[in-house]
Amino acid sequence: MEIRKGLGLQALPSMTLLRELTDQIVLDTVFEQAPITRAEIAQQTGISKTTVSEAVRRLEGAGLLLPAGEQRGRQGRVGTYYKVASTAGFVVAVDLNPTQIRLCAADLFGQPFLESAHPPVQPREPARVAEQLRELVSKAIAEGNPGRGRPLAVAVSVANPVDPATSRVIPLADTPYPEGLIQPQEALDGLIDAPILVENDVNLAAIAERWHGAARTADSFAYVYIGAGMGMGLLIGDQLIRGARGVAGEIGYLSVSSQPPGPLHGRHGFARAIAAAGFHPSREPGSDQVAVDVARQVFDRAAKGNAEAKAVVEEEGRTIGEAIAAVCAVVDPELVLLGGPIGLHPALLEPVRATVQDLAPLPPAIEVGTLGDAAVLHGALALALRRARADLWAGVSRQPS
Amino acid sequence: MEIRKGLGLQALPSMTLLRELTDQIVLDTVFEQAPITRAEIAQQTGISKTTVSEAVRRLEGAGLLLPAGEQRGRQGRVGTYYKVASTAGFVVAVDLNPTQIRLCAADLFGQPFLESAHPPVQPREPARVAEQLRELVSKAIAEGNPGRGRPLAVAVSVANPVDPATSRVIPLADTPYPEGLIQPQEALDGLIDAPILVENDVNLAAIAERWHGAARTADSFAYVYIGAGMGMGLLIGDQLIRGARGVAGEIGYLSVSSQPPGPLHGRHGFARAIAAAGFHPSREPGSDQVAVDVARQVFDRAAKGNAEAKAVVEEEGRTIGEAIAAVCAVVDPELVLLGGPIGLHPALLEPVRATVQDLAPLPPAIEVGTLGDAAVLHGALALALRRARADLWAGVSRQPS
DNA sequence: TCTAGTTAGGAAGGAGTCCTGACCAAAGAT
DNA sequence: ATCTTTGGTCAGGACTCCTTCCTAACTAGA
């Protein structure tokens, strides 16, 4: 029973199941190692040459694989390279955040053919931002459409938690931003016949670091985002821990014992730094961006030796370290990565490490993320790609040609 | 690639794979619904009658299935019931804790044929306790051996964290008990040709509640044990979260901000209650048991209306609630169950609920475990059973008859 | 330039698995 | 006594994968 679920399809034992399995393995292999010949596929997968050839024939017939030149320069018969057809489809990733809307469209290899950033429309009302989102995605699809097949998945990154059951954005009570009130599923409704994946931005950054970044080898790891808010993305194995209601990783709430409750909670992990600089965050648009800049200035001063600023950084590091220590006590990750505009600041790493060293049961490795501010969009793209590839395969096996 | 890993075997597409899959499904179905006829299996699984018959023939040939009477009382041909052979094997579960050693041996249906509890040997030196463990398990195997096949798995519950990579017990620096210094793998070395599963007691209790107790329907849940120590078992989906080094769930460390660091950490979650009663835990053997009793008395007084005791319970509840709130902020479980000699006390539930309600981003359901102090052994048994059943299948498919 | 060795791909045949549909035998229903 | 229902088997067919052999084409080396 569990096995059947694990396969993620109607896994009754049957000839069809066997064929789908072979096709999927062959397709995956080509994805990862194109260009590749049938003989190489066979050798690597352990599947016999004949069977591989059959699978390739099916996949080529379905328009998913294409010949890609000849294998020359060695003894023996000339082999035919294969690759995934560039017309097989494409994906779109969108990062919907208060500062800007970033968009990336890429083919199934992850090769982008469109990248753009846009300031949010003014005035920033939910309905207008939703419309802007729809328009941008629509344009991206039009861009991809002539030669790249059809859109296979769209991933949208949002700054809010997302309900894992319904994939709906959970509006936070104190959100000052209209982005938190948009439901991308609705905004893009009817635009495409492909899954619309909505996910929290920090979770996506975590996915990016895990699949393609500094956490590639870590089996369990936590990505701690420190910027206009403080949040965490948690990956155990290849599984993203979303929580029952999608609020896993809201570690801003952990600092409750050292900070008074209030609207800052869950949003301003570096509250002291900005307060020390005489800045008070408000609900004004752009406030977060300003706050981040202010905090960064404090951190820079600390790096230059300013004692007062240093003390502030120390204290912030301790707060963050306490949160990380709590995470360690709960899930004991192998690695913790810091990210976000504040988290990437080099002055922060040491105080955080020191605190965690002091408090955690068994302190993990703590490093800084390598993907920088590209992590979120990168993660969204990766998520869309994975889904697109899986669906591609399902599409093939549904209509065996 | 991922699919192959998911299957947990040499999942190259092949005829054999198909057969193994069918056999496993049939075996599982009989396990869950014995006695059952071939026709019923076919109807329920969707596999054709012919194929089911084939599989049953193979499994019976391998000695795993046996006819179990006739299906009468209805129209049509008399069907043959099948069940898993009672000679297919058995499992042994051991709970190795400072107070006593509890043991349970059961057939593959989970039906116990041996249950016993033993006081630890005196003097309690690691080597002697290890020897005692070996002897007890040895006796259990002898008990099972004549008619029940061979031992297929032994699960040992320990109070320490367990390294998930090596399955070795991690000795805690301040452990006053010899049990924490025993490596069950070594103590039982050579005794049996079956896997020896070592797992933390709280994790096992969590498994028991998730698979057979109050958390059956919760997809993600945390089991919080409050007794001579404070710990947590975390299950997301069907996956036990052990952490990279096995110290996930050491939430005793979370109360660091409200308690001074020291040897109490991670062991005495109810420190205030016992301190209030004038008791100071020591490294003496039996100290923990006394401490628990003392704390329970305080809780009883609180339930009877004693104001002073009530205040202590309130405060303890708050401490525990804070820890749970932290867990919620990190992983957002659907359900939290309280367990352990203190955690099961009814006076604790309300204060804990109130605190979590106050602090957690989205408070989860909080209940009391239903399996009581049987949870640990129950979980060990469940773990051994699951493993035994999986291996059983692997055994069949390795040597197809 | 020519031969030998090497390699990709294909064809044929065989083994194994699952399914459909027909069939049988026995029991209860009528 | 006959009909209907039902568990199980049998025969035939479809499909998938594998092994083995074969072919064509290329490189290496004399």
JSON list of N, CA, C and O (backbone and C1' of nucleotides) in Angstrom, two decimals, chain A residues 15 18-19 22 47-48 50-51 58 72 74-78, chain D residues 14-28:
[
{"chain": "A", "resi": 15, "resn": "MET", "atom": "N", "xyz": [1.74, -4.30, -16.86]},
{"chain": "A", "resi": 15, "resn": "MET", "atom": "CA", "xyz": [2.71, -4.05, -17.91]},
{"chain": "A", "resi": 15, "resn": "MET", "atom": "C", "xyz": [2.89, -2.55, -18.11]},
{"chain": "A", "resi": 15, "resn": "MET", "atom": "O", "xyz": [4.00, -2.06, -18.32]},
{"chain": "A", "resi": 18, "resn": "LEU", "atom": "N", "xyz": [5.19, -0.94, -15.71]},
{"chain": "A", "resi": 18, "resn": "LEU", "atom": "CA", "xyz": [6.57, -1.25, -16.04]},
{"chain": "A", "resi": 18, "resn": "LEU", "atom": "C", "xyz": [7.06, -0.30, -17.13]},
{"chain": "A", "resi": 18, "resn": "LEU", "atom": "O", "xyz": [8.14, 0.28, -17.03]},
{"chain": "A", "resi": 19, "resn": "ARG", "atom": "N", "xyz": [6.25, -0.14, -18.14]},
{"chain": "A", "resi": 19, "resn": "ARG", "atom": "CA", "xyz": [6.64, 0.72, -19.24]},
{"chain": "A", "resi": 19, "resn": "ARG", "atom": "C", "xyz": [6.82, 2.16, -18.78]},
{"chain": "A", "resi": 19, "resn": "ARG", "atom": "O", "xyz": [7.78, 2.83, -19.12]},
{"chain": "A", "resi": 22, "resn": "THR", "atom": "N", "xyz": [10.12, 2.56, -17.00]},
{"chain": "A", "resi": 22, "resn": "THR", "atom": "CA", "xyz": [11.26, 2.64, -17.93]},
{"chain": "A", "resi": 22, "resn": "THR", "atom": "C", "xyz": [11.29, 4.00, -18.61]},
{"chain": "A", "resi": 22, "resn": "THR", "atom": "O", "xyz": [12.34, 4.64, -18.66]},
{"chain": "A", "resi": 47, "resn": "ILE", "atom": "N", "xyz": [19.39, -0.81, -17.76]},
{"chain": "A", "resi": 47, "resn": "ILE", "atom": "CA", "xyz": [18.33, -1.32, -18.63]},
{"chain": "A", "resi": 47, "resn": "ILE", "atom": "C", "xyz": [18.97, -1.76, -19.95]},
{"chain": "A", "resi": 47, "resn": "ILE", "atom": "O", "xyz": [19.94, -1.17, -20.41]},
{"chain": "A", "resi": 48, "resn": "SER", "atom": "N", "xyz": [18.41, -2.79, -20.56]},
{"chain": "A", "resi": 48, "resn": "SER", "atom": "CA", "xyz": [19.05, -3.32, -21.77]},
{"chain": "A", "resi": 48, "resn": "SER", "atom": "C", "xyz": [18.90, -2.36, -22.95]},
{"chain": "A", "resi": 48, "resn": "SER", "atom": "O", "xyz": [17.98, -1.55, -22.99]},
{"chain": "A", "resi": 50, "resn": "THR", "atom": "N", "xyz": [17.97, -2.84, -25.97]},
{"chain": "A", "resi": 50, "resn": "THR", "atom": "CA", "xyz": [16.71, -2.96, -26.70]},
{"chain": "A", "resi": 50, "resn": "THR", "atom": "C", "xyz": [15.60, -2.17, -26.02]},
{"chain": "A", "resi": 50, "resn": "THR", "atom": "O", "xyz": [14.86, -1.43, -26.66]},
{"chain": "A", "resi": 51, "resn": "THR", "atom": "N", "xyz": [15.49, -2.35, -24.74]},
{"chain": "A", "resi": 51, "resn": "THR", "atom": "CA", "xyz": [14.42, -1.68, -24.01]},
{"chain": "A", "resi": 51, "resn": "THR", "atom": "C", "xyz": [14.59, -0.17, -24.04]},
{"chain": "A", "resi": 51, "resn": "THR", "atom": "O", "xyz": [13.61, 0.57, -24.22]},
{"chain": "A", "resi": 58, "resn": "ARG", "atom": "N", "xyz": [9.32, 5.64, -28.13]},
{"chain": "A", "resi": 58, "resn": "ARG", "atom": "CA", "xyz": [8.04, 6.15, -27.60]},
{"chain": "A", "resi": 58, "resn": "ARG", "atom": "C", "xyz": [8.14, 7.63, -27.28]},
{"chain": "A", "resi": 58, "resn": "ARG", "atom": "O", "xyz": [7.29, 8.43, -27.65]},
{"chain": "A", "resi": 72, "resn": "ARG", "atom": "N", "xyz": [30.70, 11.26, -32.52]},
{"chain": "A", "resi": 72, "resn": "ARG", "atom": "CA", "xyz": [31.85, 10.89, -33.35]},
{"chain": "A", "resi": 72, "resn": "ARG", "atom": "C", "xyz": [33.14, 10.95, -32.54]},
{"chain": "A", "resi": 72, "resn": "ARG", "atom": "O", "xyz": [33.14, 11.26, -31.35]},
{"chain": "A", "resi": 74, "resn": "ARG", "atom": "N", "xyz": [35.25, 8.53, -31.94]},
{"chain": "A", "resi": 74, "resn": "ARG", "atom": "CA", "xyz": [35.71, 7.32, -31.25]},
{"chain": "A", "resi": 74, "resn": "ARG", "atom": "C", "xyz": [35.49, 6.12, -32.17]},
{"chain": "A", "resi": 74, "resn": "ARG", "atom": "O", "xyz": [34.82, 6.22, -33.19]},
{"chain": "A", "resi": 75, "resn": "GLN", "atom": "N", "xyz": [36.06, 5.04, -31.77]},
{"chain": "A", "resi": 75, "resn": "GLN", "atom": "CA", "xyz": [35.89, 3.83, -32.57]},
{"chain": "A", "resi": 75, "resn": "GLN", "atom": "C", "xyz": [34.43, 3.41, -32.65]},
{"chain": "A", "resi": 75, "resn": "GLN", "atom": "O", "xyz": [33.62, 3.80, -31.83]},
{"chain": "A", "resi": 76, "resn": "GLY", "atom": "N", "xyz": [34.14, 2.60, -33.62]},
{"chain": "A", "resi": 76, "resn": "GLY", "atom": "CA", "xyz": [32.82, 1.99, -33.67]},
{"chain": "A", "resi": 76, "resn": "GLY", "atom": "C", "xyz": [31.78, 2.82, -34.40]},
{"chain": "A", "resi": 76, "resn": "GLY", "atom": "O", "xyz": [32.04, 3.91, -34.91]},
{"chain": "A", "resi": 77, "resn": "ARG", "atom": "N", "xyz": [30.62, 2.27, -34.40]},
{"chain": "A", "resi": 77, "resn": "ARG", "atom": "CA", "xyz": [29.52, 2.90, -35.11]},
{"chain": "A", "resi": 77, "resn": "ARG", "atom": "C", "xyz": [29.19, 4.26, -34.51]},
{"chain": "A", "resi": 77, "resn": "ARG", "atom": "O", "xyz": [29.31, 4.48, -33.31]},
{"chain": "A", "resi": 78, "resn": "VAL", "atom": "N", "xyz": [28.72, 5.16, -35.37]},
{"chain": "A", "resi": 78, "resn": "VAL", "atom": "CA", "xyz": [28.33, 6.49, -34.92]},
{"chain": "A", "resi": 78, "resn": "VAL", "atom": "C", "xyz": [27.01, 6.42, -34.17]},
{"chain": "A", "resi": 78, "resn": "VAL", "atom": "O", "xyz": [26.03, 5.87, -34.67]},
{"chain": "D", "resi": 14, "resn": "DA", "atom": "P", "xyz": [-3.66, -10.66, -29.13]},
{"chain": "D", "resi": 14, "resn": "DA", "atom": "O5'", "xyz": [-3.06, -9.57, -28.14]},
{"chain": "D", "resi": 14, "resn": "DA", "atom": "C5'", "xyz": [-3.90, -9.02, -27.12]},
{"chain": "D", "resi": 14, "resn": "DA", "atom": "C4'", "xyz": [-3.04, -8.28, -26.13]},
{"chain": "D", "resi": 14, "resn": "DA", "atom": "C3'", "xyz": [-1.88, -7.53, -26.79]},
{"chain": "D", "resi": 14, "resn": "DA", "atom": "O3'", "xyz": [-1.83, -6.21, -26.27]},
{"chain": "D", "resi": 14, "resn": "DA", "atom": "C1'", "xyz": [-1.07, -8.96, -25.07]},
{"chain": "D", "resi": 15, "resn": "DC", "atom": "P", "xyz": [-0.94, -5.13, -26.97]},
{"chain": "D", "resi": 15, "resn": "DC", "atom": "O5'", "xyz": [0.22, -4.93, -25.93]},
{"chain": "D", "resi": 15, "resn": "DC", "atom": "C5'", "xyz": [-0.08, -4.87, -24.54]},
{"chain": "D", "resi": 15, "resn": "DC", "atom": "C4'", "xyz": [1.15, -5.23, -23.74]},
{"chain": "D", "resi": 15, "resn": "DC", "atom": "C3'", "xyz": [2.44, -4.59, -24.26]},
{"chain": "D", "resi": 15, "resn": "DC", "atom": "O3'", "xyz": [2.88, -3.68, -23.28]},
{"chain": "D", "resi": 15, "resn": "DC", "atom": "C1'", "xyz": [2.75, -6.85, -23.58]},
{"chain": "D", "resi": 16, "resn": "DT", "atom": "P", "xyz": [3.99, -2.59, -23.66]},
{"chain": "D", "resi": 16, "resn": "DT", "atom": "O5'", "xyz": [5.21, -3.10, -22.77]},
{"chain": "D", "resi": 16, "resn": "DT", "atom": "C5'", "xyz": [5.00, -3.39, -21.40]},
{"chain": "D", "resi": 16, "resn": "DT", "atom": "C4'", "xyz": [6.20, -4.15, -20.88]},
{"chain": "D", "resi": 16, "resn": "DT", "atom": "C3'", "xyz": [7.53, -3.61, -21.39]},
{"chain": "D", "resi": 16, "resn": "DT", "atom": "O3'", "xyz": [8.34, -3.25, -20.30]},
{"chain": "D", "resi": 16, "resn": "DT", "atom": "C1'", "xyz": [7.39, -5.97, -21.65]},
{"chain": "D", "resi": 17, "resn": "DC", "atom": "P", "xyz": [9.71, -2.47, -20.58]},
{"chain": "D", "resi": 17, "resn": "DC", "atom": "O5'", "xyz": [10.82, -3.52, -20.19]},
{"chain": "D", "resi": 17, "resn": "DC", "atom": "C5'", "xyz": [10.73, -4.25, -18.98]},
{"chain": "D", "resi": 17, "resn": "DC", "atom": "C4'", "xyz": [11.57, -5.50, -19.13]},
{"chain": "D", "resi": 17, "resn": "DC", "atom": "C3'", "xyz": [12.97, -5.20, -19.66]},
{"chain": "D", "resi": 17, "resn": "DC", "atom": "O3'", "xyz": [13.96, -5.54, -18.70]},
{"chain": "D", "resi": 17, "resn": "DC", "atom": "C1'", "xyz": [11.94, -7.03, -20.82]},
{"chain": "D", "resi": 18, "resn": "DC", "atom": "P", "xyz": [15.50, -5.30, -19.05]},
{"chain": "D", "resi": 18, "resn": "DC", "atom": "O5'", "xyz": [15.96, -6.73, -19.54]},
{"chain": "D", "resi": 18, "resn": "DC", "atom": "C5'", "xyz": [15.69, -7.87, -18.75]},
{"chain": "D", "resi": 18, "resn": "DC", "atom": "C4'", "xyz": [16.19, -9.12, -19.47]},
{"chain": "D", "resi": 18, "resn": "DC", "atom": "C3'", "xyz": [17.59, -8.95, -20.03]},
{"chain": "D", "resi": 18, "resn": "DC", "atom": "O3'", "xyz": [18.47, -9.90, -19.46]},
{"chain": "D", "resi": 18, "resn": "DC", "atom": "C1'", "xyz": [16.07, -9.77, -21.70]},
{"chain": "D", "resi": 19, "resn": "DT", "atom": "P", "xyz": [20.04, -9.76, -19.80]},
{"chain": "D", "resi": 19, "resn": "DT", "atom": "O5'", "xyz": [20.30, -10.93, -20.85]},
{"chain": "D", "resi": 19, "resn": "DT", "atom": "C5'", "xyz": [19.62, -12.18, -20.68]},
{"chain": "D", "resi": 19, "resn": "DT", "atom": "C4'", "xyz": [19.84, -13.06, -21.90]},
{"chain": "D", "resi": 19, "resn": "DT", "atom": "C3'", "xyz": [21.27, -13.02, -22.46]},
{"chain": "D", "resi": 19, "resn": "DT", "atom": "O3'", "xyz": [21.68, -14.34, -22.76]},
{"chain": "D", "resi": 19, "resn": "DT", "atom": "C1'", "xyz": [19.71, -12.44, -24.15]},
{"chain": "D", "resi": 20, "resn": "DT", "atom": "P", "xyz": [23.19, -14.59, -23.25]},
{"chain": "D", "resi": 20, "resn": "DT", "atom": "O5'", "xyz": [23.05, -14.65, -24.82]},
{"chain": "D", "resi": 20, "resn": "DT", "atom": "C5'", "xyz": [22.00, -15.44, -25.40]},
{"chain": "D", "resi": 20, "resn": "DT", "atom": "C4'", "xyz": [21.98, -15.24, -26.90]},
{"chain": "D", "resi": 20, "resn": "DT", "atom": "C3'", "xyz": [23.37, -15.07, -27.53]},
{"chain": "D", "resi": 20, "resn": "DT", "atom": "O3'", "xyz": [23.52, -15.99, -28.60]},
{"chain": "D", "resi": 20, "resn": "DT", "atom": "C1'", "xyz": [21.89, -13.36, -28.26]},
{"chain": "D", "resi": 21, "resn": "DC", "atom": "P", "xyz": [24.92, -16.14, -29.30]},
{"chain": "D", "resi": 21, "resn": "DC", "atom": "O5'", "xyz": [24.57, -15.49, -30.71]},
{"chain": "D", "resi": 21, "resn": "DC", "atom": "C5'", "xyz": [23.37, -15.88, -31.36]},
{"chain": "D", "resi": 21, "resn": "DC", "atom": "C4'", "xyz": [23.04, -14.87, -32.45]},
{"chain": "D", "resi": 21, "resn": "DC", "atom": "C3'", "xyz": [24.20, -14.55, -33.38]},
{"chain": "D", "resi": 21, "resn": "DC", "atom": "O3'", "xyz": [23.82, -14.83, -34.72]},
{"chain": "D", "resi": 21, "resn": "DC", "atom": "C1'", "xyz": [23.12, -12.57, -32.65]},
{"chain": "D", "resi": 22, "resn": "DC", "atom": "P", "xyz": [24.91, -14.67, -35.86]},
{"chain": "D", "resi": 22, "resn": "DC", "atom": "O5'", "xyz": [24.53, -13.26, -36.47]},
{"chain": "D", "resi": 22, "resn": "DC", "atom": "C5'", "xyz": [23.18, -13.01, -36.84]},
{"chain": "D", "resi": 22, "resn": "DC", "atom": "C4'", "xyz": [23.04, -11.59, -37.32]},
{"chain": "D", "resi": 22, "resn": "DC", "atom": "C3'", "xyz": [24.16, -11.13, -38.25]},
{"chain": "D", "resi": 22, "resn": "DC", "atom": "O3'", "xyz": [23.60, -10.72, -39.48]},
{"chain": "D", "resi": 22, "resn": "DC", "atom": "C1'", "xyz": [23.77, -9.54, -36.53]},
{"chain": "D", "resi": 23, "resn": "DT", "atom": "P", "xyz": [24.61, -10.40, -40.67]},
{"chain": "D", "resi": 23, "resn": "DT", "atom": "O5'", "xyz": [24.54, -8.83, -40.76]},
{"chain": "D", "resi": 23, "resn": "DT", "atom": "C5'", "xyz": [23.27, -8.17, -40.63]},
{"chain": "D", "resi": 23, "resn": "DT", "atom": "C4'", "xyz": [23.48, -6.68, -40.52]},
{"chain": "D", "resi": 23, "resn": "DT", "atom": "C3'", "xyz": [24.58, -6.14, -41.45]},
{"chain": "D", "resi": 23, "resn": "DT", "atom": "O3'", "xyz": [24.10, -5.00, -42.11]},
{"chain": "D", "resi": 23, "resn": "DT", "atom": "C1'", "xyz": [24.94, -5.42, -39.22]},
{"chain": "D", "resi": 24, "resn": "DA", "atom": "P", "xyz": [24.80, -4.56, -43.44]},
{"chain": "D", "resi": 24, "resn": "DA", "atom": "O5'", "xyz": [25.14, -3.04, -43.13]},
{"chain": "D", "resi": 24, "resn": "DA", "atom": "C5'", "xyz": [24.18, -2.24, -42.44]},
{"chain": "D", "resi": 24, "resn": "DA", "atom": "C4'", "xyz": [24.90, -1.12, -41.72]},
{"chain": "D", "resi": 24, "resn": "DA", "atom": "C3'", "xyz": [25.99, -0.44, -42.56]},
{"chain": "D", "resi": 24, "resn": "DA", "atom": "O3'", "xyz": [25.84, 0.95, -42.42]},
{"chain": "D", "resi": 24, "resn": "DA", "atom": "C1'", "xyz": [26.89, -1.16, -40.50]},
{"chain": "D", "resi": 25, "resn": "DA", "atom": "P", "xyz": [26.53, 1.91, -43.44]},
{"chain": "D", "resi": 25, "resn": "DA", "atom": "O5'", "xyz": [27.56, 2.66, -42.48]},
{"chain": "D", "resi": 25, "resn": "DA", "atom": "C5'", "xyz": [27.09, 3.20, -41.26]},
{"chain": "D", "resi": 25, "resn": "DA", "atom": "C4'", "xyz": [28.28, 3.41, -40.35]},
{"chain": "D", "resi": 25, "resn": "DA", "atom": "C3'", "xyz": [29.50, 4.05, -41.04]},
{"chain": "D", "resi": 25, "resn": "DA", "atom": "O3'", "xyz": [29.95, 5.11, -40.25]},
{"chain": "D", "resi": 25, "resn": "DA", "atom": "C1'", "xyz": [30.13, 2.16, -39.81]},
{"chain": "D", "resi": 26, "resn": "DC", "atom": "P", "xyz": [30.56, 6.35, -40.96]},
{"chain": "D", "resi": 26, "resn": "DC", "atom": "O5'", "xyz": [31.83, 6.62, -40.04]},
{"chain": "D", "resi": 26, "resn": "DC", "atom": "C5'", "xyz": [31.63, 6.77, -38.63]},
{"chain": "D", "resi": 26, "resn": "DC", "atom": "C4'", "xyz": [32.72, 6.03, -37.89]},
{"chain": "D", "resi": 26, "resn": "DC", "atom": "C3'", "xyz": [34.14, 6.40, -38.27]},
{"chain": "D", "resi": 26, "resn": "DC", "atom": "O3'", "xyz": [34.63, 7.40, -37.37]},
{"chain": "D", "resi": 26, "resn": "DC", "atom": "C1'", "xyz": [33.88, 4.07, -37.75]},
{"chain": "D", "resi": 27, "resn": "DT", "atom": "P", "xyz": [36.10, 8.00, -37.63]},
{"chain": "D", "resi": 27, "resn": "DT", "atom": "O5'", "xyz": [37.03, 7.05, -36.77]},
{"chain": "D", "resi": 27, "resn": "DT", "atom": "C5'", "xyz": [36.78, 6.89, -35.37]},
{"chain": "D", "resi": 27, "resn": "DT", "atom": "C4'", "xyz": [37.80, 5.94, -34.78]},
{"chain": "D", "resi": 27, "resn": "DT", "atom": "C3'", "xyz": [39.25, 6.36, -34.97]},
{"chain": "D", "resi": 27, "resn": "DT", "atom": "O3'", "xyz": [39.95, 6.17, -33.75]},
{"chain": "D", "resi": 27, "resn": "DT", "atom": "C1'", "xyz": [38.90, 4.18, -35.86]},
{"chain": "D", "resi": 28, "resn": "DA", "atom": "P", "xyz": [41.43, 6.65, -33.58]},
{"chain": "D", "resi": 28, "resn": "DA", "atom": "O5'", "xyz": [42.21, 5.27, -33.73]},
{"chain": "D", "resi": 28, "resn": "DA", "atom": "C5'", "xyz": [41.74, 4.14, -32.99]},
{"chain": "D", "resi": 28, "resn": "DA", "atom": "C4'", "xyz": [42.72, 3.00, -33.10]},
{"chain": "D", "resi": 28, "resn": "DA", "atom": "C3'", "xyz": [44.18, 3.43, -33.24]},
{"chain": "D", "resi": 28, "resn": "DA", "atom": "O3'", "xyz": [45.00, 2.51, -32.52]},
{"chain": "D", "resi": 28, "resn": "DA", "atom": "C1'", "xyz": [43.52, 2.25, -35.18]}
]
